[in-house]
PDB file of C-alpha atoms in Angstrom:
ATOM      1  CA  UNK A   1     -97.625 -45.914   3.545  1.00 48.00           C
ATOM      2  CA  UNK A   2     -97.480 -42.322   1.430  1.00 49.00           C
ATOM      3  CA  UNK A   3    -100.710 -41.344   2.783  1.00 43.00           C
ATOM      4  CA  UNK A   4     -99.079 -41.778   6.139  1.00 43.00           C
ATOM      5  CA  UNK A   5     -96.306 -39.941   5.507  1.00 40.00           C
ATOM      6  CA  UNK A   6     -97.857 -36.867   3.996  1.00 44.00           C
ATOM      7  CA  UNK A   7    -100.357 -36.305   6.982  1.00 40.00           C
ATOM      8  CA  UNK A   8     -97.108 -36.650   9.271  1.00 42.00           C
ATOM      9  CA  UNK A   9     -95.419 -34.107   6.932  1.00 42.00           C
ATOM     10  CA  UNK A  10     -98.238 -31.817   6.688  1.00 39.00           C
ATOM     11  CA  UNK A  11     -98.982 -31.962  10.764  1.00 45.00           C
ATOM     12  CA  UNK A  12     -95.085 -30.940  11.334  1.00 45.00           C
ATOM     13  CA  UNK A  13     -95.393 -27.970   8.520  1.00 41.00           C
ATOM     14  CA  UNK A  14     -98.793 -26.730  10.227  1.00 39.00           C
ATOM     15  CA  UNK A  15     -97.054 -27.098  13.798  1.00 46.00           C
ATOM     16  CA  UNK A  16     -94.470 -25.194  12.496  1.00 45.00           C
ATOM     17  CA  UNK A  17     -96.043 -22.481  10.982  1.00 50.00           C
ATOM     18  CA  UNK A  18     -97.964 -21.951  13.444  1.00 59.00           C
ATOM     19  CA  UNK A  19     -95.449 -19.813  15.217  1.00 74.00           C
ATOM     20  CA  UNK A  20     -96.057 -16.600  14.697  1.00 86.00           C
ATOM     21  CA  UNK A  21     -93.127 -13.883  16.365  1.00 91.00           C
ATOM     22  CA  UNK A  22     -94.691 -10.771  17.732  1.00 92.00           C
ATOM     23  CA  UNK A  23     -94.000  -7.425  19.689  1.00 92.00           C
ATOM     24  CA  UNK A  24     -93.804  -8.181  23.447  1.00 93.00           C
ATOM     25  CA  UNK A  25     -94.243  -5.508  26.262  1.00 91.00           C
ATOM     26  CA  UNK A  26     -95.155  -2.466  24.996  1.00 88.00           C
ATOM     27  CA  UNK A  27     -94.733  -1.081  28.166  1.00 94.00           C
ATOM     28  CA  UNK A  28     -91.214  -1.104  27.711  1.00 93.00           C
ATOM     29  CA  UNK A  29     -91.533   0.459  23.575  1.00 88.00           C
ATOM     30  CA  UNK A  30     -90.027   3.666  25.082  1.00 89.00           C
ATOM     31  CA  UNK A  31     -87.283   2.226  26.163  1.00 92.00           C
ATOM     32  CA  UNK A  32     -84.210   2.041  23.025  1.00 86.00           C
ATOM     33  CA  UNK A  33     -82.620  -1.351  23.819  1.00 95.00           C
ATOM     34  CA  UNK A  34     -84.296  -4.469  25.943  1.00 98.00           C
ATOM     35  CA  UNK A  35     -83.073  -7.854  25.920  1.00 98.00           C
ATOM     36  CA  UNK A  36     -83.417 -10.761  28.051  1.00 98.00           C
ATOM     37  CA  UNK A  37     -86.495 -12.202  29.983  1.00 98.00           C
ATOM     38  CA  UNK A  38     -87.501 -14.179  32.522  1.00 99.00           C
ATOM     39  CA  UNK A  39     -91.010 -14.664  33.989  1.00 98.00           C
ATOM     40  CA  UNK A  40     -92.552 -15.850  37.301  1.00 98.00           C
ATOM     41  CA  UNK A  41     -94.517 -19.376  37.078  1.00 98.00           C
ATOM     42  CA  UNK A  42     -97.921 -17.690  37.812  1.00 97.00           C
ATOM     43  CA  UNK A  43     -96.529 -14.964  35.057  1.00 97.00           C
ATOM     44  CA  UNK A  44     -97.237 -11.798  37.156  1.00 97.00           C
ATOM     45  CA  UNK A  45     -93.750 -10.933  37.945  1.00 98.00           C
ATOM     46  CA  UNK A  46     -91.118 -10.339  34.844  1.00 99.00           C
ATOM     47  CA  UNK A  47     -87.202  -9.366  34.458  1.00 99.00           C
ATOM     48  CA  UNK A  48     -85.273  -7.808  32.160  1.00 99.00           C
ATOM     49  CA  UNK A  49     -82.181  -5.729  30.663  1.00 99.00           C
ATOM     50  CA  UNK A  50     -82.410  -2.299  29.617  1.00 98.00           C
ATOM     51  CA  UNK A  51     -79.265  -1.110  28.241  1.00 98.00           C
ATOM     52  CA  UNK A  52     -78.050   2.183  26.680  1.00 95.00           C
ATOM     53  CA  UNK A  53     -77.281   2.789  23.166  1.00 91.00           C
ATOM     54  CA  UNK A  54     -73.773   1.643  23.481  1.00 93.00           C
ATOM     55  CA  UNK A  55     -74.622  -0.583  26.102  1.00 94.00           C
ATOM     56  CA  UNK A  56     -72.169   1.145  28.874  1.00 94.00           C
ATOM     57  CA  UNK A  57     -74.618   1.224  31.355  1.00 96.00           C
ATOM     58  CA  UNK A  58     -77.280  -2.181  31.790  1.00 98.00           C
ATOM     59  CA  UNK A  59     -79.588  -2.326  34.163  1.00 99.00           C
ATOM     60  CA  UNK A  60     -82.362  -5.394  35.248  1.00 99.00           C
ATOM     61  CA  UNK A  61     -86.070  -3.706  35.812  1.00 99.00           C
ATOM     62  CA  UNK A  62     -88.656  -5.644  37.122  1.00 99.00           C
ATOM     63  CA  UNK A  63     -91.844  -5.815  35.201  1.00 98.00           C
ATOM     64  CA  UNK A  64     -95.122  -6.588  37.270  1.00 98.00           C
ATOM     65  CA  UNK A  65     -98.734  -7.296  36.293  1.00 96.00           C
ATOM     66  CA  UNK A  66    -102.272  -6.641  37.179  1.00 93.00           C
ATOM     67  CA  UNK A  67    -104.846  -7.742  35.728  1.00 93.00           C
ATOM     68  CA  UNK A  68    -103.594  -9.571  33.035  1.00 92.00           C
ATOM     69  CA  UNK A  69    -101.599  -6.181  31.907  1.00 94.00           C
ATOM     70  CA  UNK A  70     -98.375  -5.568  32.435  1.00 96.00           C
ATOM     71  CA  UNK A  71     -98.510  -2.369  34.227  1.00 94.00           C
ATOM     72  CA  UNK A  72     -95.400  -1.399  36.318  1.00 96.00           C
ATOM     73  CA  UNK A  73     -91.738  -0.873  35.668  1.00 98.00           C
ATOM     74  CA  UNK A  74     -89.130  -0.472  38.583  1.00 98.00           C
ATOM     75  CA  UNK A  75     -85.566  -0.658  38.734  1.00 98.00           C
ATOM     76  CA  UNK A  76     -84.820  -4.220  40.413  1.00 99.00           C
ATOM     77  CA  UNK A  77     -83.943  -3.611  44.104  1.00 98.00           C
ATOM     78  CA  UNK A  78     -80.308  -5.097  43.515  1.00 98.00           C
ATOM     79  CA  UNK A  79     -79.612  -2.895  40.330  1.00 99.00           C
ATOM     80  CA  UNK A  80     -78.851   0.236  38.685  1.00 98.00           C
ATOM     81  CA  UNK A  81     -75.204   0.917  39.777  1.00 96.00           C
ATOM     82  CA  UNK A  82     -72.883  -1.590  37.733  1.00 96.00           C
ATOM     83  CA  UNK A  83     -73.671  -2.755  34.547  1.00 97.00           C
ATOM     84  CA  UNK A  84     -76.135  -5.813  35.084  1.00 99.00           C
ATOM     85  CA  UNK A  85     -78.069  -7.978  32.251  1.00 99.00           C
ATOM     86  CA  UNK A  86     -79.156 -11.564  31.904  1.00 99.00           C
ATOM     87  CA  UNK A  87     -81.946 -12.331  34.655  1.00 99.00           C
ATOM     88  CA  UNK A  88     -82.883 -16.054  35.243  1.00 99.00           C
ATOM     89  CA  UNK A  89     -85.785 -16.888  37.802  1.00 99.00           C
ATOM     90  CA  UNK A  90     -84.829 -20.437  39.517  1.00 98.00           C
ATOM     91  CA  UNK A  91     -87.982 -22.896  38.735  1.00 98.00           C
ATOM     92  CA  UNK A  92     -88.936 -22.007  42.454  1.00 98.00           C
ATOM     93  CA  UNK A  93     -88.385 -18.295  41.577  1.00 98.00           C
ATOM     94  CA  UNK A  94     -86.642 -18.285  44.870  1.00 99.00           C
ATOM     95  CA  UNK A  95     -83.338 -17.069  43.162  1.00 99.00           C
ATOM     96  CA  UNK A  96     -82.964 -14.887  40.515  1.00 99.00           C
ATOM     97  CA  UNK A  97     -79.324 -15.018  38.480  1.00 99.00           C
ATOM     98  CA  UNK A  98     -77.821 -12.756  36.701  1.00 99.00           C
ATOM     99  CA  UNK A  99     -74.166 -11.610  35.270  1.00 99.00           C
ATOM    100  CA  UNK A 100     -71.948  -8.369  36.430  1.00 98.00           C
ATOM    101  CA  UNK A 101     -69.085  -6.897  36.310  1.00 96.00           C
ATOM    102  CA  UNK A 102     -69.821  -5.307  39.440  1.00 96.00           C
ATOM    103  CA  UNK A 103     -66.609  -5.474  42.349  1.00 94.00           C
ATOM    104  CA  UNK A 104     -66.200  -8.527  44.904  1.00 91.00           C
ATOM    105  CA  UNK A 105     -66.832  -5.875  47.552  1.00 84.00           C
ATOM    106  CA  UNK A 106     -67.709  -2.574  47.798  1.00 78.00           C
ATOM    107  CA  UNK A 107     -64.077  -1.183  48.238  1.00 78.00           C
ATOM    108  CA  UNK A 108     -63.429  -3.189  45.284  1.00 81.00           C
ATOM    109  CA  UNK A 109     -62.786  -2.786  41.460  1.00 85.00           C
ATOM    110  CA  UNK A 110     -65.021  -3.178  38.696  1.00 88.00           C
ATOM    111  CA  UNK A 111     -63.918  -6.888  37.524  1.00 83.00           C
ATOM    112  CA  UNK A 112     -64.809  -8.872  34.436  1.00 93.00           C
ATOM    113  CA  UNK A 113     -68.363 -10.604  34.123  1.00 96.00           C
ATOM    114  CA  UNK A 114     -69.240 -13.075  36.406  1.00 97.00           C
ATOM    115  CA  UNK A 115     -72.527 -15.009  37.332  1.00 98.00           C
ATOM    116  CA  UNK A 116     -73.808 -13.519  40.181  1.00 99.00           C
ATOM    117  CA  UNK A 117     -77.258 -14.270  42.268  1.00 99.00           C
ATOM    118  CA  UNK A 118     -79.642 -12.973  44.813  1.00 99.00           C
ATOM    119  CA  UNK A 119     -82.130 -14.675  46.963  1.00 99.00           C
ATOM    120  CA  UNK A 120     -85.752 -14.448  48.619  1.00 99.00           C
ATOM    121  CA  UNK A 121     -87.633 -16.357  51.597  1.00 98.00           C
ATOM    122  CA  UNK A 122     -90.845 -16.226  49.356  1.00 98.00           C
ATOM    123  CA  UNK A 123     -92.102 -14.873  46.034  1.00 97.00           C
ATOM    124  CA  UNK A 124     -93.210 -12.127  47.978  1.00 96.00           C
ATOM    125  CA  UNK A 125     -90.361 -11.256  49.940  1.00 98.00           C
ATOM    126  CA  UNK A 126     -87.488  -8.747  49.169  1.00 98.00           C
ATOM    127  CA  UNK A 127     -84.409  -9.919  47.459  1.00 99.00           C
ATOM    128  CA  UNK A 128     -81.402 -10.432  49.881  1.00 99.00           C
ATOM    129  CA  UNK A 129     -78.203  -8.833  48.697  1.00 98.00           C
ATOM    130  CA  UNK A 130     -76.279 -10.064  45.249  1.00 98.00           C
ATOM    131  CA  UNK A 131     -73.824 -12.955  46.050  1.00 98.00           C
ATOM    132  CA  UNK A 132     -71.167 -13.812  43.397  1.00 98.00           C
ATOM    133  CA  UNK A 133     -71.500 -17.387  42.783  1.00 98.00           C
ATOM    134  CA  UNK A 134     -67.880 -17.784  43.171  1.00 96.00           C
ATOM    135  CA  UNK A 135     -65.747 -20.931  41.488  1.00 96.00           C
ATOM    136  CA  UNK A 136     -65.397 -23.724  39.999  1.00 97.00           C
ATOM    137  CA  UNK A 137     -67.924 -21.596  37.898  1.00 97.00           C
ATOM    138  CA  UNK A 138     -66.450 -18.197  37.263  1.00 96.00           C
ATOM    139  CA  UNK A 139     -63.084 -17.144  36.259  1.00 93.00           C
ATOM    140  CA  UNK A 140     -60.840 -14.985  35.409  1.00 91.00           C
ATOM    141  CA  UNK A 141     -62.651 -14.752  32.052  1.00 90.00           C
ATOM    142  CA  UNK A 142     -66.173 -13.727  31.266  1.00 94.00           C
ATOM    143  CA  UNK A 143     -69.468 -15.916  32.328  1.00 96.00           C
ATOM    144  CA  UNK A 144     -72.554 -15.243  30.560  1.00 97.00           C
ATOM    145  CA  UNK A 145     -76.713 -16.278  30.681  1.00 98.00           C
ATOM    146  CA  UNK A 146     -76.805 -18.440  33.700  1.00 99.00           C
ATOM    147  CA  UNK A 147     -79.851 -20.847  33.264  1.00 99.00           C
ATOM    148  CA  UNK A 148     -80.948 -23.174  36.098  1.00 99.00           C
ATOM    149  CA  UNK A 149     -83.044 -26.355  35.864  1.00 99.00           C
ATOM    150  CA  UNK A 150     -85.061 -27.788  38.814  1.00 98.00           C
ATOM    151  CA  UNK A 151     -82.194 -30.056  40.097  1.00 98.00           C
ATOM    152  CA  UNK A 152     -80.009 -26.904  40.352  1.00 98.00           C
ATOM    153  CA  UNK A 153     -77.576 -27.431  37.752  1.00 99.00           C
ATOM    154  CA  UNK A 154     -76.447 -24.554  36.136  1.00 99.00           C
ATOM    155  CA  UNK A 155     -75.953 -24.022  32.023  1.00 99.00           C
ATOM    156  CA  UNK A 156     -73.747 -20.761  31.004  1.00 98.00           C
ATOM    157  CA  UNK A 157     -71.902 -19.333  28.524  1.00 97.00           C
ATOM    158  CA  UNK A 158     -68.235 -19.022  29.010  1.00 93.00           C
ATOM    159  CA  UNK A 159     -64.908 -18.351  26.541  1.00 82.00           C
ATOM    160  CA  UNK A 160     -62.784 -20.608  29.534  1.00 76.00           C
ATOM    161  CA  UNK A 161     -63.363 -23.614  30.847  1.00 75.00           C
ATOM    162  CA  UNK A 162     -61.629 -25.597  27.713  1.00 75.00           C
ATOM    163  CA  UNK A 163     -64.153 -24.326  25.137  1.00 72.00           C
ATOM    164  CA  UNK A 164     -63.710 -26.044  21.926  1.00 74.00           C
ATOM    165  CA  UNK A 165     -64.521 -22.555  19.910  1.00 71.00           C
ATOM    166  CA  UNK A 166     -65.358 -19.030  20.573  1.00 80.00           C
ATOM    167  CA  UNK A 167     -68.316 -19.238  22.989  1.00 92.00           C
ATOM    168  CA  UNK A 168     -69.453 -22.466  24.262  1.00 95.00           C
ATOM    169  CA  UNK A 169     -72.669 -23.526  26.235  1.00 97.00           C
ATOM    170  CA  UNK A 170     -71.453 -25.277  29.288  1.00 97.00           C
ATOM    171  CA  UNK A 171     -73.222 -27.342  32.812  1.00 98.00           C
ATOM    172  CA  UNK A 172     -72.224 -26.941  36.594  1.00 98.00           C
ATOM    173  CA  UNK A 173     -73.766 -29.851  38.127  1.00 98.00           C
ATOM    174  CA  UNK A 174     -75.260 -29.132  41.517  1.00 98.00           C
ATOM    175  CA  UNK A 175     -74.796 -31.835  44.456  1.00 95.00           C
ATOM    176  CA  UNK A 176     -74.831 -31.626  47.869  1.00 94.00           C
ATOM    177  CA  UNK A 177     -75.317 -28.243  47.511  1.00 94.00           C
ATOM    178  CA  UNK A 178     -72.045 -27.292  45.883  1.00 96.00           C
ATOM    179  CA  UNK A 179     -71.096 -26.832  42.117  1.00 98.00           C
ATOM    180  CA  UNK A 180     -69.181 -29.177  40.034  1.00 97.00           C
ATOM    181  CA  UNK A 181     -66.227 -28.517  37.402  1.00 96.00           C
ATOM    182  CA  UNK A 182     -68.300 -27.244  34.480  1.00 97.00           C
ATOM    183  CA  UNK A 183     -67.884 -29.391  31.502  1.00 95.00           C
ATOM    184  CA  UNK A 184     -68.599 -28.211  27.840  1.00 95.00           C
ATOM    185  CA  UNK A 185     -72.440 -29.881  26.577  1.00 96.00           C
ATOM    186  CA  UNK A 186     -71.581 -33.164  24.620  1.00 94.00           C
ATOM    187  CA  UNK A 187     -72.790 -33.655  20.912  1.00 94.00           C
ATOM    188  CA  UNK A 188     -74.518 -31.085  18.750  1.00 95.00           C
ATOM    189  CA  UNK A 189     -74.649 -28.226  20.710  1.00 97.00           C
ATOM    190  CA  UNK A 190     -71.014 -26.822  20.737  1.00 95.00           C
ATOM    191  CA  UNK A 191     -68.970 -26.180  17.891  1.00 93.00           C
ATOM    192  CA  UNK A 192     -66.019 -24.263  16.773  1.00 90.00           C
ATOM    193  CA  UNK A 193     -67.596 -21.354  16.621  1.00 91.00           C
ATOM    194  CA  UNK A 194     -70.373 -19.413  18.680  1.00 94.00           C
ATOM    195  CA  UNK A 195     -72.995 -20.536  21.144  1.00 96.00           C
ATOM    196  CA  UNK A 196     -74.452 -18.698  23.857  1.00 96.00           C
ATOM    197  CA  UNK A 197     -77.530 -17.643  25.544  1.00 98.00           C
ATOM    198  CA  UNK A 198     -78.842 -21.178  26.449  1.00 98.00           C
ATOM    199  CA  UNK A 199     -82.380 -21.667  28.415  1.00 99.00           C
ATOM    200  CA  UNK A 200     -82.823 -24.983  29.708  1.00 99.00           C
ATOM    201  CA  UNK A 201     -85.720 -26.985  29.967  1.00 98.00           C
ATOM    202  CA  UNK A 202     -86.717 -27.252  34.297  1.00 98.00           C
ATOM    203  CA  UNK A 203     -86.298 -30.738  33.404  1.00 97.00           C
ATOM    204  CA  UNK A 204     -83.301 -30.653  31.563  1.00 98.00           C
ATOM    205  CA  UNK A 205     -84.907 -32.412  28.988  1.00 98.00           C
ATOM    206  CA  UNK A 206     -83.933 -29.718  25.896  1.00 99.00           C
ATOM    207  CA  UNK A 207     -81.918 -26.540  25.456  1.00 99.00           C
ATOM    208  CA  UNK A 208     -83.009 -23.687  23.371  1.00 99.00           C
ATOM    209  CA  UNK A 209     -79.863 -21.533  22.459  1.00 99.00           C
ATOM    210  CA  UNK A 210     -78.014 -19.509  20.174  1.00 98.00           C
ATOM    211  CA  UNK A 211     -75.820 -19.745  17.306  1.00 97.00           C
ATOM    212  CA  UNK A 212     -74.249 -17.257  15.496  1.00 95.00           C
ATOM    213  CA  UNK A 213     -73.314 -17.736  11.428  1.00 87.00           C
ATOM    214  CA  UNK A 214     -74.014 -21.666  10.909  1.00 92.00           C
ATOM    215  CA  UNK A 215     -74.114 -23.027   7.767  1.00 90.00           C
ATOM    216  CA  UNK A 216     -78.421 -23.943   8.006  1.00 94.00           C
ATOM    217  CA  UNK A 217     -78.436 -20.183   9.537  1.00 93.00           C
ATOM    218  CA  UNK A 218     -80.783 -17.381   8.239  1.00 93.00           C
ATOM    219  CA  UNK A 219     -78.551 -14.502   8.366  1.00 83.00           C
ATOM    220  CA  UNK A 220     -77.176 -13.564  11.711  1.00 92.00           C
ATOM    221  CA  UNK A 221     -77.687 -15.274  14.996  1.00 96.00           C
ATOM    222  CA  UNK A 222     -80.271 -17.966  15.287  1.00 98.00           C
ATOM    223  CA  UNK A 223     -81.975 -19.876  17.603  1.00 98.00           C
ATOM    224  CA  UNK A 224     -81.454 -23.638  17.843  1.00 98.00           C
ATOM    225  CA  UNK A 225     -83.283 -26.472  20.187  1.00 98.00           C
ATOM    226  CA  UNK A 226     -81.537 -29.652  21.041  1.00 98.00           C
ATOM    227  CA  UNK A 227     -82.981 -32.692  23.434  1.00 98.00           C
ATOM    228  CA  UNK A 228     -81.182 -34.592  25.881  1.00 98.00           C
ATOM    229  CA  UNK A 229     -80.063 -38.235  25.384  1.00 97.00           C
ATOM    230  CA  UNK A 230     -80.031 -40.823  28.006  1.00 96.00           C
ATOM    231  CA  UNK A 231     -76.591 -40.403  27.805  1.00 96.00           C
ATOM    232  CA  UNK A 232     -76.167 -37.026  29.138  1.00 94.00           C
ATOM    233  CA  UNK A 233     -75.063 -36.143  25.056  1.00 97.00           C
ATOM    234  CA  UNK A 234     -76.895 -33.788  22.725  1.00 98.00           C
ATOM    235  CA  UNK A 235     -79.031 -34.220  20.067  1.00 98.00           C
ATOM    236  CA  UNK A 236     -77.813 -32.241  16.292  1.00 97.00           C
ATOM    237  CA  UNK A 237     -79.417 -29.141  17.499  1.00 97.00           C
ATOM    238  CA  UNK A 238     -81.869 -27.766  14.830  1.00 98.00           C
ATOM    239  CA  UNK A 239     -82.892 -24.417  13.534  1.00 98.00           C
ATOM    240  CA  UNK A 240     -85.818 -23.301  14.672  1.00 97.00           C
ATOM    241  CA  UNK A 241     -87.017 -21.880  11.071  1.00 96.00           C
ATOM    242  CA  UNK A 242     -88.075 -18.585   9.867  1.00 94.00           C
ATOM    243  CA  UNK A 243     -91.143 -18.132  11.843  1.00 93.00           C
ATOM    244  CA  UNK A 244     -89.078 -17.725  14.656  1.00 96.00           C
ATOM    245  CA  UNK A 245     -85.385 -16.456  13.756  1.00 96.00           C
ATOM    246  CA  UNK A 246     -84.920 -13.738  11.352  1.00 96.00           C
ATOM    247  CA  UNK A 247     -82.073 -12.555   9.080  1.00 95.00           C
ATOM    248  CA  UNK A 248     -80.860 -10.183  11.740  1.00 96.00           C
ATOM    249  CA  UNK A 249     -79.878 -11.145  15.600  1.00 96.00           C
ATOM    250  CA  UNK A 250     -82.353 -13.330  17.297  1.00 97.00           C
ATOM    251  CA  UNK A 251     -81.113 -14.135  21.201  1.00 98.00           C
ATOM    252  CA  UNK A 252     -81.854 -15.009  24.630  1.00 98.00           C
ATOM    253  CA  UNK A 253     -84.802 -17.359  24.246  1.00 99.00           C
ATOM    254  CA  UNK A 254     -87.528 -18.231  27.582  1.00 99.00           C
ATOM    255  CA  UNK A 255     -90.061 -20.871  27.461  1.00 98.00           C
ATOM    256  CA  UNK A 256     -92.988 -19.951  30.422  1.00 98.00           C
ATOM    257  CA  UNK A 257     -93.382 -22.416  32.216  1.00 96.00           C
ATOM    258  CA  UNK A 258     -96.461 -23.327  30.618  1.00 96.00           C
ATOM    259  CA  UNK A 259     -94.189 -24.508  28.107  1.00 96.00           C
ATOM    260  CA  UNK A 260     -96.857 -23.211  25.793  1.00 97.00           C
ATOM    261  CA  UNK A 261     -94.872 -19.695  25.146  1.00 98.00           C
ATOM    262  CA  UNK A 262     -91.427 -18.655  23.539  1.00 98.00           C
ATOM    263  CA  UNK A 263     -90.281 -15.296  24.427  1.00 98.00           C
ATOM    264  CA  UNK A 264     -86.938 -14.107  22.671  1.00 98.00           C
ATOM    265  CA  UNK A 265     -84.746 -10.885  21.683  1.00 98.00           C
ATOM    266  CA  UNK A 266     -84.526 -10.083  18.389  1.00 97.00           C
ATOM    267  CA  UNK A 267     -82.572  -6.681  16.748  1.00 96.00           C
ATOM    268  CA  UNK A 268     -84.843  -7.226  13.357  1.00 94.00           C
ATOM    269  CA  UNK A 269     -86.305  -4.477  11.105  1.00 90.00           C
ATOM    270  CA  UNK A 270     -89.151  -3.764   9.127  1.00 88.00           C
ATOM    271  CA  UNK A 271     -87.868  -0.020   7.974  1.00 91.00           C
ATOM    272  CA  UNK A 272     -87.580  -0.341   4.104  1.00 88.00           C
ATOM    273  CA  UNK A 273     -84.962   1.680   2.785  1.00 90.00           C
ATOM    274  CA  UNK A 274     -86.149   2.228  -0.249  1.00 91.00           C
ATOM    275  CA  UNK A 275     -89.115   4.458   1.237  1.00 93.00           C
ATOM    276  CA  UNK A 276     -89.578   7.538   0.712  1.00 94.00           C
ATOM    277  CA  UNK A 277     -90.340   9.807   4.092  1.00 94.00           C
ATOM    278  CA  UNK A 278     -91.695  13.182   3.480  1.00 92.00           C
ATOM    279  CA  UNK A 279     -92.083  14.743   7.285  1.00 94.00           C
ATOM    280  CA  UNK A 280     -89.979  14.638  10.195  1.00 96.00           C
ATOM    281  CA  UNK A 281     -92.869  13.090  12.057  1.00 94.00           C
ATOM    282  CA  UNK A 282     -93.342  10.093  10.064  1.00 93.00           C
ATOM    283  CA  UNK A 283     -89.409   9.462   9.713  1.00 91.00           C
ATOM    284  CA  UNK A 284     -89.122   9.738  13.981  1.00 91.00           C
ATOM    285  CA  UNK A 285     -91.906   7.700  14.151  1.00 89.00           C
ATOM    286  CA  UNK A 286     -90.186   5.067  11.568  1.00 90.00           C
ATOM    287  CA  UNK A 287     -87.318   5.421  13.632  1.00 90.00           C
ATOM    288  CA  UNK A 288     -88.821   5.044  17.387  1.00 87.00           C
ATOM    289  CA  UNK A 289     -90.858   1.764  15.626  1.00 86.00           C
ATOM    290  CA  UNK A 290     -91.091  -1.593  17.567  1.00 87.00           C
ATOM    291  CA  UNK A 291     -88.784  -3.313  14.592  1.00 88.00           C
ATOM    292  CA  UNK A 292     -86.124  -0.877  14.357  1.00 90.00           C
ATOM    293  CA  UNK A 293     -82.962  -2.842  14.725  1.00 89.00           C
ATOM    294  CA  UNK A 294     -82.453  -2.439  18.618  1.00 93.00           C
ATOM    295  CA  UNK A 295     -83.182  -4.934  21.214  1.00 96.00           C
ATOM    296  CA  UNK A 296     -86.358  -5.664  21.467  1.00 96.00           C
ATOM    297  CA  UNK A 297     -88.595  -8.638  23.136  1.00 97.00           C
ATOM    298  CA  UNK A 298     -90.583 -11.020  21.232  1.00 97.00           C
ATOM    299  CA  UNK A 299     -93.052 -13.980  21.699  1.00 97.00           C
ATOM    300  CA  UNK A 300     -94.544 -16.718  19.866  1.00 97.00           C
ATOM    301  CA  UNK A 301     -97.004 -19.915  20.540  1.00 96.00           C
ATOM    302  CA  UNK A 302     -94.644 -22.700  21.498  1.00 96.00           C
ATOM    303  CA  UNK A 303     -95.090 -26.501  21.008  1.00 96.00           C
ATOM    304  CA  UNK A 304     -91.867 -28.237  21.928  1.00 96.00           C
ATOM    305  CA  UNK A 305     -93.085 -31.383  19.651  1.00 95.00           C
ATOM    306  CA  UNK A 306     -92.525 -29.326  16.417  1.00 94.00           C
ATOM    307  CA  UNK A 307     -89.084 -29.755  17.026  1.00 95.00           C
ATOM    308  CA  UNK A 308     -88.649 -33.272  17.600  1.00 90.00           C
ATOM    309  CA  UNK A 309     -87.986 -35.571  14.698  1.00 73.00           C
TER     310      UNK A 309
END
């Protein structure tokens, strides 16, 4: 029995420690701050948020891949004027959800942050004009980080909708072409603190999300994983560990369609405050390095089984 337990422990240890986060999307290295990531099923089209240093400007950009290399960056057809961020492609890749402070009409005033979406007939078609997802999801408060399962159920972050804490994660079921009243996730996800930036798996069987300053956290915001029970509650969230998380802010998860890669945003820094820098060139290289404390996108191999009890 001891031998079996030892083998199981070793296998789990090897699985978890096989993860190693590394910089992704070098094509965006010249952008000061980038965050969020969503990618098409065939992994040739991706969307991220590019922001100014103080985040006054936030634009969704589209990246395309050719011959296995990300080689082109364009501002998404629906973005560029307002503060847009947090794009998410639906599992069929025919809708893209995002959040924005844009007005409801072209003559209207800027408003709180709402969830919007664009749609297309095929994956090679142009996107439609943005549409506000409306009630009962959007409110007078802010709604953030939409994520959608295959059945259309929408997961998002809000400070409204009877939240039990600061930011909570909610779900709105999609039935007969309509969204139901959002409810907070029950079980081991939401707390009285901050839960945010959730990625729901296409089959709705697991959720990866950000949790801020939890007792089992590594410093700032960490990524956690929770599994859905048969009664629609969620298991106690598990910290994804120091092979993925850091002492800095880690957030905005996305798992590829294959389920084998995890992308996320981090504000980690590898700048050594005690290291002497002798030249202006080295100083600039240090400040402009990928891991410089600004929001950057990282990726790691991913095996969901490593986080199951």
